[in-house]
XYZ file of C-alpha atoms in Angstrom:
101
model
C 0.000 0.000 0.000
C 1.109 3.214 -0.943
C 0.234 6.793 -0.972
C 1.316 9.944 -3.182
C 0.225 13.260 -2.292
C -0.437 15.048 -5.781
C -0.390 18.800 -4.738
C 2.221 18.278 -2.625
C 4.422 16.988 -5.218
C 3.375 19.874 -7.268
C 4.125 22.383 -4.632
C 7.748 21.138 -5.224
C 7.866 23.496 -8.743
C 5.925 25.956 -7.434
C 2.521 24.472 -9.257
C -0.782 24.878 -7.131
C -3.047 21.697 -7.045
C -5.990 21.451 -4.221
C -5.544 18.647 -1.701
C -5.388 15.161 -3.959
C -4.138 12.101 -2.526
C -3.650 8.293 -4.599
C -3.864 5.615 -2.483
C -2.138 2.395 -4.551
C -3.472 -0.872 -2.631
C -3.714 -4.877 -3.613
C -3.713 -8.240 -2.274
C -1.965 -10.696 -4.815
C -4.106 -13.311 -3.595
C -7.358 -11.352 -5.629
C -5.028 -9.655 -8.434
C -3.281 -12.665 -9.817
C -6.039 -14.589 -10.339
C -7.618 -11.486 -11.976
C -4.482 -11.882 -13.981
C -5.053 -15.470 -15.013
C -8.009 -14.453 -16.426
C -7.042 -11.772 -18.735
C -3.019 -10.729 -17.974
C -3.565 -7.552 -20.060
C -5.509 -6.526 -16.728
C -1.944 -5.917 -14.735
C -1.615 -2.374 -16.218
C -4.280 -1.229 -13.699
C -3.594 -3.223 -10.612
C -2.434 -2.736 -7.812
C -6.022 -1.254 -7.464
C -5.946 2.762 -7.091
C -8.340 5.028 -5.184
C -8.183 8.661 -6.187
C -9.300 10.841 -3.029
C -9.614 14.583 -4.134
C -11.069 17.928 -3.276
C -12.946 20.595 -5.602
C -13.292 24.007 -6.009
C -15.675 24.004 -3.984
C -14.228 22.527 -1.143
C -16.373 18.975 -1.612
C -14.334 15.970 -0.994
C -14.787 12.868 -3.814
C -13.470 9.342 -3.711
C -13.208 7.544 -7.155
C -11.544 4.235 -8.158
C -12.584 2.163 -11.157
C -15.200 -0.512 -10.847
C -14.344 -3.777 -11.616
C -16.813 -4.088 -14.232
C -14.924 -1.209 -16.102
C -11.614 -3.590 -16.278
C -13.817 -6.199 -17.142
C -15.075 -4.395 -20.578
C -11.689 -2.672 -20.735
C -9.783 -5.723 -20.697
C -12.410 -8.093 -22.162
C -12.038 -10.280 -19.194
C -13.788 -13.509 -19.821
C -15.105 -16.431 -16.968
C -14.216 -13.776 -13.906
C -17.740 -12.781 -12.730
C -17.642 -14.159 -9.383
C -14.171 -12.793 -8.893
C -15.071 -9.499 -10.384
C -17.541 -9.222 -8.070
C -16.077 -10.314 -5.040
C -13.815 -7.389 -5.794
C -16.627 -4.732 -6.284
C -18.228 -5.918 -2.897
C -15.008 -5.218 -1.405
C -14.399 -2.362 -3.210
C -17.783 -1.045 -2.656
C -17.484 -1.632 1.380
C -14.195 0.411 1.813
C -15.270 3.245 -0.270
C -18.692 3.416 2.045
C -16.377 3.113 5.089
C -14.266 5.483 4.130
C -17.015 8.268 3.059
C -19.282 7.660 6.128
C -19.371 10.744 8.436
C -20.397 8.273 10.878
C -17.064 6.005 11.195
């Protein structure tokens, strides 16, 4: 897991970018069977969720579904993997985005 801070790396030559953060995540044991299924698939995994805030001061959380690598990639015979992985997917981002937690 990783994460890169994209207006602070822009501060660093003097270029002005509101708060926007890229959190890089994975498990191997999900994204190499993923993989197996269609290896063209790799260039977008680890999984990235894109955490950024407008000009009006909302805060937005975006990451691609699984069913858009699934077109992208014309994965074949993954459904139940693909969505495992939006379940999962779907559960973190409404963690992460409910003022309750």
């Amino acid at each position: 897991m990783a994460t890169l801070a994209g207006d602070v790396c822009g501060r660093s030559l003097d270029l002005e970018l509101r708060p926007t953060e890229l959190i890089v995540f994975g498990n191997p044991a999900v994204g190499t069977p993923l993989m197996q299924c269609q290896q063209s698939v790799a260039i977008d995994l680890p999984q990235k969720a894109l955490i950024w805030q407008d000009a009006q001061d909302r805060v937005w959380l975006g990451y691609n579904q699984p069913a858009y690598l699934k077109q992208r990639h014309s994965v074949e015979g993954c459904d139940e993997l693909l969505d495992r992985i939006a379940g999962v997917l779907d559960g973190l981002a409404q963690a992460a985005t409910d003022p309750g937690e």
